[in-house]
Coordinates of C-alpha atoms in Angstrom, one line a residue:
X1 CA 48.1 10.8 7.9
X2 CA 45.6 10.0 5.2
X3 CA 41.9 10.6 6.1
X4 CA 38.6 10.1 4.4
X5 CA 36.6 13.1 3.5
X6 CA 32.8 12.8 3.6
X7 CA 30.2 14.9 1.8
X8 CA 26.4 14.5 1.6
X9 CA 24.4 14.5 -1.6
X10 CA 21.6 12.5 -3.2
X11 CA 20.2 11.0 -6.4
X12 CA 16.8 10.3 -7.8
X13 CA 15.7 6.7 -8.4
X14 CA 12.6 7.0 -10.5
X15 CA 10.6 9.5 -8.5
X16 CA 12.2 8.6 -5.1
X17 CA 15.0 10.5 -3.6
X18 CA 17.9 8.6 -2.1
X19 CA 20.7 9.9 0.1
X20 CA 24.3 9.4 -1.2
X21 CA 27.4 9.8 0.9
X22 CA 30.5 10.8 -1.1
X23 CA 33.6 9.4 0.5
X24 CA 37.1 10.4 -0.8
X25 CA 40.4 8.8 0.1
X26 CA 43.8 10.0 -1.2
X27 CA 46.7 7.6 -1.4
X28 CA 49.6 10.0 -1.7
X29 CA 52.1 7.1 -2.0
X30 CA 50.8 6.2 -5.5
X31 CA 53.0 7.3 -8.3
X32 CA 50.3 8.0 -10.9
X33 CA 47.7 10.8 -10.2
X34 CA 44.3 9.5 -11.1
X35 CA 40.6 9.5 -9.8
X36 CA 38.7 6.2 -9.4
X37 CA 35.0 6.4 -8.8
X38 CA 33.2 3.3 -7.3
X39 CA 29.7 2.6 -6.1
X40 CA 27.6 1.5 -9.0
X41 CA 28.0 4.8 -11.0
X42 CA 26.8 5.1 -14.5
X43 CA 28.8 6.5 -17.5
X44 CA 27.9 10.1 -16.8
X45 CA 29.3 9.9 -13.3
X46 CA 32.4 8.1 -14.3
X47 CA 33.1 10.8 -16.9
X48 CA 32.7 13.4 -14.1
X49 CA 36.3 12.9 -13.1
X50 CA 37.5 14.7 -16.2
X51 CA 35.1 17.7 -15.6
X52 CA 36.2 17.8 -11.9
X53 CA 39.9 17.7 -12.7
X54 CA 39.5 20.5 -15.2
X55 CA 37.3 22.6 -12.9
X56 CA 39.8 22.4 -10.1
X57 CA 42.8 23.3 -12.2
X58 CA 40.9 26.1 -14.0
X59 CA 40.4 27.8 -10.7
X60 CA 44.1 27.3 -9.7
X61 CA 43.4 24.9 -6.9
X62 CA 45.8 22.1 -6.2
X63 CA 44.7 18.5 -7.2
X64 CA 45.9 16.1 -4.5
X65 CA 49.0 14.1 -5.5
X66 CA 48.5 10.4 -5.8
X67 CA 45.5 8.1 -6.4
X68 CA 42.1 9.5 -5.4
X69 CA 39.4 6.9 -4.6
X70 CA 35.8 8.2 -4.5
X71 CA 33.2 5.9 -3.1
X72 CA 29.5 6.6 -3.6
X73 CA 27.6 5.0 -0.7
X74 CA 25.5 2.9 -0.5
X75 CA 27.4 0.8 -3.0
X76 CA 24.4 -1.3 -4.2
X77 CA 22.4 1.8 -5.2
X78 CA 22.5 2.7 -8.9
X79 CA 23.5 6.4 -9.4
X80 CA 23.2 8.2 -12.7
X81 CA 23.4 11.7 -14.1
X82 CA 25.7 14.7 -13.4
X83 CA 24.2 15.7 -10.1
X84 CA 27.1 14.3 -8.1
X85 CA 29.8 16.4 -9.9
X86 CA 29.8 19.1 -7.2
X87 CA 29.8 16.9 -4.1
X88 CA 32.6 14.8 -5.5
X89 CA 34.6 17.9 -6.2
X90 CA 34.0 19.4 -2.7
X91 CA 35.0 16.1 -1.1
X92 CA 38.3 16.0 -3.1
X93 CA 39.0 19.7 -2.2
X94 CA 38.3 19.1 1.5
X95 CA 40.9 16.3 1.5
X96 CA 43.5 18.9 0.4
X97 CA 42.6 21.2 3.3
X98 CA 41.6 23.9 0.7
X99 CA 38.4 24.1 2.6
X100 CA 39.6 25.4 5.9
X101 CA 36.3 25.4 7.9
X102 CA 34.8 22.0 8.6
X103 CA 31.7 21.3 6.4
X104 CA 28.6 20.9 8.6
X105 CA 27.3 17.3 8.8
X106 CA 23.9 18.4 7.6
X107 CA 25.2 20.0 4.4
X108 CA 24.1 18.7 1.0
X109 CA 25.6 19.5 -2.4
X110 CA 24.1 19.1 -5.9
X111 CA 25.3 20.3 -9.3
X112 CA 27.0 19.6 -12.5
X113 CA 30.4 21.2 -13.2
X114 CA 31.7 22.8 -16.4
X115 CA 35.3 22.6 -17.4
X116 CA 35.9 26.2 -16.1
X117 CA 34.3 25.6 -12.7
X118 CA 30.8 26.9 -13.5
X119 CA 28.0 25.1 -11.7
X120 CA 25.3 24.0 -14.2
X121 CA 21.6 23.1 -13.8
X122 CA 20.7 19.5 -13.0
X123 CA 17.5 17.4 -13.6
X124 CA 15.4 15.9 -10.8
X125 CA 16.4 18.3 -8.1
X126 CA 12.9 19.3 -6.8
X127 CA 11.8 15.8 -5.7
X128 CA 15.1 15.5 -3.8
X129 CA 14.6 18.9 -2.1
X130 CA 11.0 17.8 -1.2
X131 CA 12.4 14.7 0.4
X132 CA 15.0 16.6 2.4
X133 CA 12.3 19.1 3.6
X134 CA 10.3 16.2 4.9
X135 CA 13.1 14.1 6.4
X136 CA 16.0 16.5 7.0
X137 CA 14.4 19.7 8.1
X138 CA 17.7 21.2 9.4
X139 CA 19.6 20.5 6.2
X140 CA 21.8 23.2 4.5
X141 CA 21.6 22.7 0.7
X142 CA 23.9 24.1 -2.0
X143 CA 22.4 24.0 -5.5
X144 CA 23.1 25.5 -9.0
X145 CA 21.9 29.1 -9.5
X146 CA 19.9 27.8 -12.5
X147 CA 17.8 25.6 -10.1
X148 CA 17.0 28.5 -7.8
X149 CA 13.4 28.7 -8.9
X150 CA 12.8 25.1 -8.0
X151 CA 14.3 25.6 -4.5
X152 CA 12.1 28.7 -3.9
X153 CA 9.1 26.4 -3.8
X154 CA 10.4 24.7 -0.6
X155 CA 9.9 26.7 2.5
X156 CA 11.6 24.9 5.4
X157 CA 15.1 24.4 3.9
X158 CA 18.2 26.6 4.2
X159 CA 19.3 26.8 0.5
X160 CA 22.2 28.6 -1.1
X161 CA 22.4 28.9 -4.9
X162 CA 25.9 29.0 -6.4
X163 CA 27.1 30.0 -9.9
X164 CA 30.6 28.7 -9.7
X165 CA 33.1 26.7 -7.7
X166 CA 35.1 29.7 -6.5
X167 CA 32.1 31.4 -4.9
X168 CA 31.2 28.2 -3.1
X169 CA 34.7 27.8 -1.6
X170 CA 34.7 31.5 -0.5
X171 CA 31.4 30.9 1.3
X172 CA 32.6 27.7 3.0
X173 CA 35.8 29.4 4.1
X174 CA 33.9 32.4 5.4
X175 CA 35.5 34.9 2.9
X176 CA 32.2 36.0 1.3
X177 CA 28.9 34.6 2.5
X178 CA 26.2 33.7 -0.1
X179 CA 22.7 35.0 0.3
X180 CA 20.2 32.4 1.3
X181 CA 17.5 31.6 -1.3
X182 CA 14.1 32.8 -0.2
X183 CA 10.8 31.0 -0.6
X184 CA 8.8 32.5 -3.5
X185 CA 5.3 33.7 -2.6
X186 CA 2.6 31.8 -4.4
X187 CA 0.5 34.1 -6.5
X188 CA -1.8 32.5 -9.1
X189 CA -2.2 34.8 -12.0
X190 CA -5.2 35.2 -14.3
X191 CA -4.9 32.8 -17.2
X192 CA -4.8 34.2 -20.7
X193 CA -5.8 31.9 -23.5
X194 CA -6.0 32.5 -27.2
X195 CA -9.0 30.0 -27.3
X196 CA -12.4 30.4 -25.8
X197 CA -15.6 28.3 -25.5
X198 CA -17.5 31.1 -27.1
X199 CA -15.8 30.1 -30.4
X200 CA -17.8 26.8 -30.3
X201 CA -21.1 27.1 -32.1
X202 CA -24.0 24.9 -30.9
X203 CA -22.9 21.6 -29.3
X204 CA -24.7 22.5 -26.1
X205 CA -24.7 19.0 -24.7
X206 CA -21.0 18.6 -25.2
X207 CA -20.2 21.9 -23.6
X208 CA -22.4 21.0 -20.7
X209 CA -20.6 17.6 -20.3
X210 CA -17.2 19.3 -20.4
X211 CA -18.3 21.8 -17.7
X212 CA -19.3 18.9 -15.5
X213 CA -16.0 17.1 -16.2
X214 CA -14.1 20.3 -15.2
X215 CA -16.0 20.7 -12.0
X216 CA -15.5 17.1 -10.8
X217 CA -12.3 16.0 -12.7
X218 CA -14.3 13.4 -14.6
X219 CA -13.1 11.4 -17.6
X220 CA -15.0 11.8 -20.8
X221 CA -15.2 10.1 -24.2
X222 CA -16.5 12.1 -27.2
X223 CA -17.8 10.2 -30.2
X224 CA -18.6 11.9 -33.5
X225 CA -17.9 12.3 -37.2
X226 CA -14.8 14.2 -38.4
X227 CA -15.3 18.0 -38.2
X228 CA -18.0 17.9 -35.6
X229 CA -15.8 19.9 -33.1
X230 CA -14.4 17.2 -30.8
X231 CA -10.8 18.5 -30.9
X232 CA -12.0 22.1 -30.8
X233 CA -13.9 21.4 -27.6
X234 CA -11.0 19.5 -26.0
X235 CA -8.5 22.2 -26.7
X236 CA -10.7 24.8 -25.0
X237 CA -11.2 22.6 -21.9
X238 CA -8.2 24.0 -20.0
X239 CA -9.8 27.5 -20.2
X240 CA -12.5 26.4 -17.8
X241 CA -10.2 24.7 -15.3
X242 CA -9.2 26.5 -12.1
X243 CA -5.5 27.3 -11.7
X244 CA -3.2 25.0 -9.7
X245 CA -3.2 25.5 -6.0
X246 CA 0.2 25.6 -4.2
X247 CA 0.3 21.9 -3.3
X248 CA -0.7 20.9 -6.8
X249 CA 1.8 23.2 -8.4
X250 CA 4.7 21.7 -6.4
X251 CA 3.6 18.2 -7.2
X252 CA 3.3 18.9 -10.9
X253 CA 6.6 20.9 -11.0
X254 CA 8.4 17.9 -9.3
X255 CA 7.4 15.6 -12.2
X256 CA 8.6 18.1 -14.7
X257 CA 11.9 18.5 -12.7
X258 CA 12.6 14.8 -13.5
X259 CA 12.8 15.6 -17.2
X260 CA 14.5 18.9 -16.6
X261 CA 11.6 21.2 -17.3
X262 CA 10.6 22.5 -13.9
X263 CA 10.5 26.0 -15.3
X264 CA 8.0 24.9 -17.9
X265 CA 6.3 28.1 -19.2
X266 CA 2.7 26.9 -18.6
X267 CA 3.6 25.9 -15.0
X268 CA 5.2 29.2 -14.5
X269 CA 1.7 30.7 -14.9
X270 CA 0.2 28.1 -12.6
X271 CA -1.9 26.7 -15.4
X272 CA -2.8 23.0 -15.5
X273 CA -0.8 20.9 -17.9
X274 CA -2.5 19.9 -21.1
X275 CA -0.9 17.0 -22.9
X276 CA -2.0 15.8 -26.3
X277 CA 0.2 12.9 -27.5
X278 CA 0.0 11.7 -31.1
X279 CA -1.7 8.3 -31.6
X280 CA 1.6 6.8 -32.9
X281 CA 3.3 7.4 -29.5
X282 CA 4.7 4.3 -27.9
X283 CA 3.7 2.7 -24.6
X284 CA 6.8 4.0 -22.8
X285 CA 6.1 7.6 -24.1
X286 CA 2.5 7.5 -22.8
X287 CA 2.7 5.4 -19.6
X288 CA 6.4 6.0 -18.9
X289 CA 9.3 3.6 -18.8
X290 CA 12.4 2.9 -20.8
X291 CA 15.7 1.7 -19.3
X292 CA 15.7 4.6 -16.8
X293 CA 11.9 4.4 -16.0
X294 CA 11.2 8.1 -16.9
X295 CA 7.7 9.6 -16.5
X296 CA 5.3 9.4 -19.5
X297 CA 2.6 11.6 -20.8
X298 CA 0.1 10.5 -18.1
X299 CA 2.5 11.7 -15.4
X300 CA 3.3 14.9 -17.2
X301 CA -0.5 15.5 -17.2
X302 CA -0.7 15.1 -13.4
X303 CA -3.3 17.6 -12.0
X304 CA -4.1 18.5 -15.6
X305 CA -5.6 17.1 -18.8
X306 CA -4.6 14.2 -21.0
X307 CA -6.2 14.6 -24.4
X308 CA -6.1 11.4 -26.6
X309 CA -7.5 12.3 -30.1
X310 CA -8.3 9.4 -32.5
X311 CA -8.5 7.2 -29.4
X312 CA -8.9 3.8 -31.2
X313 CA -5.8 4.6 -33.3
X314 CA -3.6 4.3 -30.2
X315 CA -1.9 0.9 -29.7
X316 CA -4.2 -1.5 -27.7
X317 CA -1.3 -2.0 -25.2
X318 CA -1.3 1.8 -24.6
X319 CA -5.1 2.0 -24.1
X320 CA -5.2 -1.0 -21.8
X321 CA -2.3 0.3 -19.7
X322 CA -4.4 3.3 -18.8
X323 CA -6.6 1.2 -16.5
X324 CA -4.6 1.3 -13.3
X325 CA -3.6 5.0 -13.5
X326 CA -7.2 6.0 -14.2
X327 CA -8.4 4.3 -11.1
X328 CA -5.5 5.0 -8.6
X329 CA -4.0 8.2 -9.8
X330 CA -0.5 6.7 -9.8
X331 CA 1.5 4.6 -12.2
X332 CA 3.9 1.8 -11.2
X333 CA 6.8 1.2 -13.7
X334 CA 8.9 -1.9 -13.1
X335 CA 12.0 -2.7 -15.1
X336 CA 14.7 -5.3 -14.6
X337 CA 17.0 -2.8 -12.7
X338 CA 14.6 -0.2 -11.5
X339 CA 11.0 0.3 -10.2
X340 CA 9.4 3.7 -10.1
X341 CA 6.1 5.1 -9.0
X342 CA 4.9 8.4 -10.5
X343 CA 1.8 10.5 -9.7
X344 CA -0.7 10.4 -12.6
X345 CA -4.0 12.0 -11.4
X346 CA -5.3 13.4 -14.7
X347 CA -8.6 14.1 -16.4
X348 CA -8.8 12.0 -19.6
X349 CA -10.5 13.5 -22.6
X350 CA -10.7 11.0 -25.4
X351 CA -12.2 11.6 -28.9
X352 CA -13.0 9.1 -31.6
X353 CA -14.9 8.7 -34.8
X354 CA -17.8 6.2 -34.8
X355 CA -16.1 4.1 -37.5
X356 CA -13.0 4.2 -39.7
X357 CA -14.5 6.4 -42.4
X358 CA -16.3 8.5 -39.7
X359 CA -19.8 8.5 -41.2
X360 CA -21.5 5.7 -39.3
X361 CA -24.8 7.1 -38.0
X362 CA -24.5 10.3 -40.0
X363 CA -27.8 11.6 -41.3
X364 CA -26.4 13.0 -44.6
X365 CA -23.4 10.9 -45.4
X366 CA -23.1 7.2 -46.3
X367 CA -20.8 5.0 -44.2
X368 CA -18.5 2.9 -46.5
X369 CA -17.3 0.6 -43.7
X370 CA -18.3 -3.0 -43.4
X371 CA -19.9 -4.2 -40.2
X372 CA -16.7 -6.1 -39.5
X373 CA -14.7 -2.9 -39.9
X374 CA -17.0 -1.0 -37.5
X375 CA -16.9 -3.8 -35.0
X376 CA -13.1 -4.1 -35.1
X377 CA -12.6 -0.3 -34.8
X378 CA -14.8 0.1 -31.7
X379 CA -13.5 -3.1 -30.2
X380 CA -10.1 -1.5 -29.6
X381 CA -11.9 0.5 -26.8
X382 CA -12.4 -2.5 -24.4
X383 CA -15.2 -2.8 -21.9
X384 CA -12.9 -2.1 -18.9
X385 CA -11.7 1.1 -20.4
X386 CA -15.2 2.2 -21.4
X387 CA -16.3 1.4 -17.8
X388 CA -13.7 3.8 -16.5
X389 CA -15.2 6.7 -18.5
X390 CA -17.4 8.9 -16.3
X391 CA -19.2 10.3 -19.3
X392 CA -19.7 9.3 -22.9
X393 CA -21.3 11.7 -25.3
X394 CA -22.1 11.9 -29.0
X395 CA -20.9 15.1 -30.8
X396 CA -23.0 15.2 -34.0
X397 CA -22.1 17.0 -37.2
X398 CA -23.4 20.6 -37.2
X399 CA -25.9 21.9 -39.7
X400 CA -24.9 25.0 -41.7
X401 CA -27.5 27.1 -39.9
X402 CA -25.9 26.2 -36.5
X403 CA -22.4 27.0 -37.8
X404 CA -23.4 30.3 -39.3
X405 CA -25.4 31.6 -36.3
X406 CA -24.4 35.1 -35.3
X407 CA -25.1 34.6 -31.6
X408 CA -21.9 34.2 -29.5
X409 CA -21.7 31.2 -27.2
X410 CA -21.1 31.5 -23.4
X411 CA -17.5 32.6 -22.7
X412 CA -15.0 30.4 -20.8
X413 CA -14.8 33.0 -18.0
X414 CA -18.4 32.5 -17.1
X415 CA -18.2 28.8 -17.2
X416 CA -15.0 28.9 -15.1
X417 CA -16.9 30.9 -12.3
X418 CA -19.3 28.0 -11.9
X419 CA -16.5 25.4 -12.0
X420 CA -14.6 27.2 -9.3
X421 CA -17.7 27.5 -7.1
X422 CA -18.3 23.8 -7.5
X423 CA -14.7 22.9 -6.7
X424 CA -14.9 25.2 -3.6
X425 CA -17.9 23.2 -2.3
X426 CA -16.0 20.0 -2.8
X427 CA -12.9 21.4 -1.0
X428 CA -14.9 22.5 2.0
X429 CA -17.0 19.3 2.2
X430 CA -14.0 16.9 2.1
X431 CA -11.8 19.1 4.3
X432 CA -14.5 19.2 7.1
X433 CA -15.1 15.5 7.0
X434 CA -11.4 14.4 7.1
X435 CA -11.0 13.6 3.5
X436 CA -8.0 14.9 1.5
X437 CA -8.4 18.6 0.9
X438 CA -7.4 18.0 -2.7
X439 CA -10.3 15.6 -3.3
X440 CA -12.7 16.1 -6.2
X441 CA -15.8 14.0 -6.7
X442 CA -14.2 11.8 -9.4
X443 CA -11.9 10.1 -6.9
X444 CA -14.5 9.2 -4.3
X445 CA -14.4 5.5 -3.2
X446 CA -16.9 3.2 -1.7
X447 CA -17.4 4.9 1.8
X448 CA -17.2 8.4 0.3
X449 CA -19.8 7.6 -2.4
X450 CA -22.2 6.2 0.3
X451 CA -21.8 9.2 2.5
X452 CA -21.9 12.0 0.0
X453 CA -24.0 10.7 -2.9
X454 CA -27.1 9.6 -1.0
X455 CA -30.3 9.5 -3.1
X456 CA -33.9 10.0 -2.2
X457 CA -36.5 7.3 -2.9
X458 CA -37.5 8.6 -6.3
X459 CA -33.9 8.8 -7.5
X460 CA -33.2 5.3 -6.1
X461 CA -36.1 3.8 -8.1
X462 CA -35.0 5.6 -11.3
X463 CA -31.4 4.4 -10.9
X464 CA -32.6 0.8 -10.3
X465 CA -34.5 0.9 -13.6
X466 CA -31.5 2.4 -15.4
X467 CA -29.4 -0.5 -14.0
X468 CA -31.8 -3.0 -15.5
X469 CA -32.2 -1.3 -18.8
X470 CA -28.6 -0.6 -19.5
X471 CA -27.1 -3.5 -17.6
X472 CA -24.9 -1.1 -15.6
X473 CA -21.8 -2.5 -13.8
X474 CA -21.0 -1.6 -10.2
X475 CA -18.4 0.8 -11.5
X476 CA -20.9 2.3 -13.9
X477 CA -23.3 2.9 -11.1
X478 CA -20.6 4.6 -9.0
X479 CA -19.7 6.8 -12.0
X480 CA -23.4 7.9 -12.3
X481 CA -23.5 8.7 -8.5
X482 CA -20.2 10.8 -8.7
X483 CA -21.3 12.7 -11.7
X484 CA -24.7 13.3 -10.0
X485 CA -22.8 14.8 -7.0
X486 CA -20.9 17.1 -9.3
X487 CA -24.0 18.3 -11.1
X488 CA -25.5 19.1 -7.7
X489 CA -22.4 21.0 -6.7
X490 CA -22.7 23.1 -9.9
X491 CA -26.2 23.9 -8.8
X492 CA -25.1 24.7 -5.3
X493 CA -27.2 21.9 -3.8
X494 CA -26.5 20.1 -0.5
X495 CA -28.2 16.9 -1.6
X496 CA -28.3 15.0 -4.9
X497 CA -31.7 15.4 -6.6
X498 CA -33.7 13.3 -9.1
X499 CA -32.8 15.7 -11.9
X500 CA -29.1 15.4 -11.2
X501 CA -29.3 11.6 -11.4
X502 CA -31.4 11.7 -14.6
X503 CA -28.8 14.0 -16.3
X504 CA -25.9 11.8 -15.1
X505 CA -27.6 8.7 -16.6
X506 CA -27.9 10.3 -20.0
X507 CA -24.1 10.8 -20.0
X508 CA -23.6 7.2 -19.1
X509 CA -26.1 5.2 -21.2
X510 CA -24.0 5.4 -24.4
X511 CA -21.3 3.4 -22.6
X512 CA -23.6 0.5 -22.3
X513 CA -25.5 0.5 -25.6
X514 CA -23.2 2.0 -28.2

């Protein structure tokens, strides 16, 4: 009597894991031997029948005689990629009774098959495993050996990594049992960089602003002529950032898993991502999208840094699309056939020249741009985007005496100590008061700002005068308060003082008068 074999698996839809039930029915009365795959499968899945047939025959297992129908349920869910090769193959072999022991109902299979039965690495496995760990805590999971490092990040799943089809069948039949994959211990390592802040001569205001940005995850825009050191400063910014904690590391690795780079070398060292896309990059490359709604640079910079050099040279569509991710820490990508939501909590460092030729406002060089050129160039950075910058600073051209000074600047390691101490204060503060333990000052909202950024009477009066003078918006005021809170944390203060507010205002005034 014909029966239906059922095997559990899953696919990734955007960044959301979806369960898939692989059902196989063999019609032995059919004359032609063939495999039909139904259930809204893409080309890669439909081609899997050739890989599966070859893998089964290469290992001398019998292919069921007749017509094999494979259904991927639910039928209205789009499935793509090669992740379903292994579960389809297991389902077919189970229908031939080659798997003698009954497969447990809570078993899940993932993997791509080679023609000789090897099990290859697949993309997007980590988000699926995270979903299983939250919703199917008693699941038993079988994954490719090459994905073992991703699985080791998940602690409450029973995971077996397999290298080929033969070893999996021996395990399922109880002939030779595979060793369960263990959770890796999380051990941040000391970061080693070729760059250091001590390389930067002078530019004390810029270095101070970047220290504040690192301590509170604040966005910053640097304006200055070519060669003033904007790019040099930005590239050294990661050297003063604390390493990823365990939760941040898993979140970030999950995004890289979607594009097949979960073993990304920088993440392997627990360092925060630093993404520096070229200004010619498309909207889909920066924000994410395409027909399959893949993550963009802002998601690959999650929990790290997005550096946008030559900021006004980016497409206006790209710049304006940053608004929502900068505020919410997530990006929603909607296409005709798919909608995806990716995390995108990043620190934006943007750099630009004051005008197309770069010499506007320079003491020693003449600007060759017309007023119209200068206006058009700066207009590409709209008011709403400028308003979302926590700090805006000028990076002036250095004099030769500054460039040639023999005194070495402060090293990144010393700045990092202060940043880590400030981050620690924020962690303790928000954990004790019920806020997310991962909070930094930059993401405080209305109630949090009122509670943690209280000002004394003198500071209140000063802020009122700044609002009138620079015509600050409500968001601009909140930015000043949050930066003030971070400056106080760097100084180890419980309350925000007048000097903290005054320093924060000087980093904000350029946003209103430039």
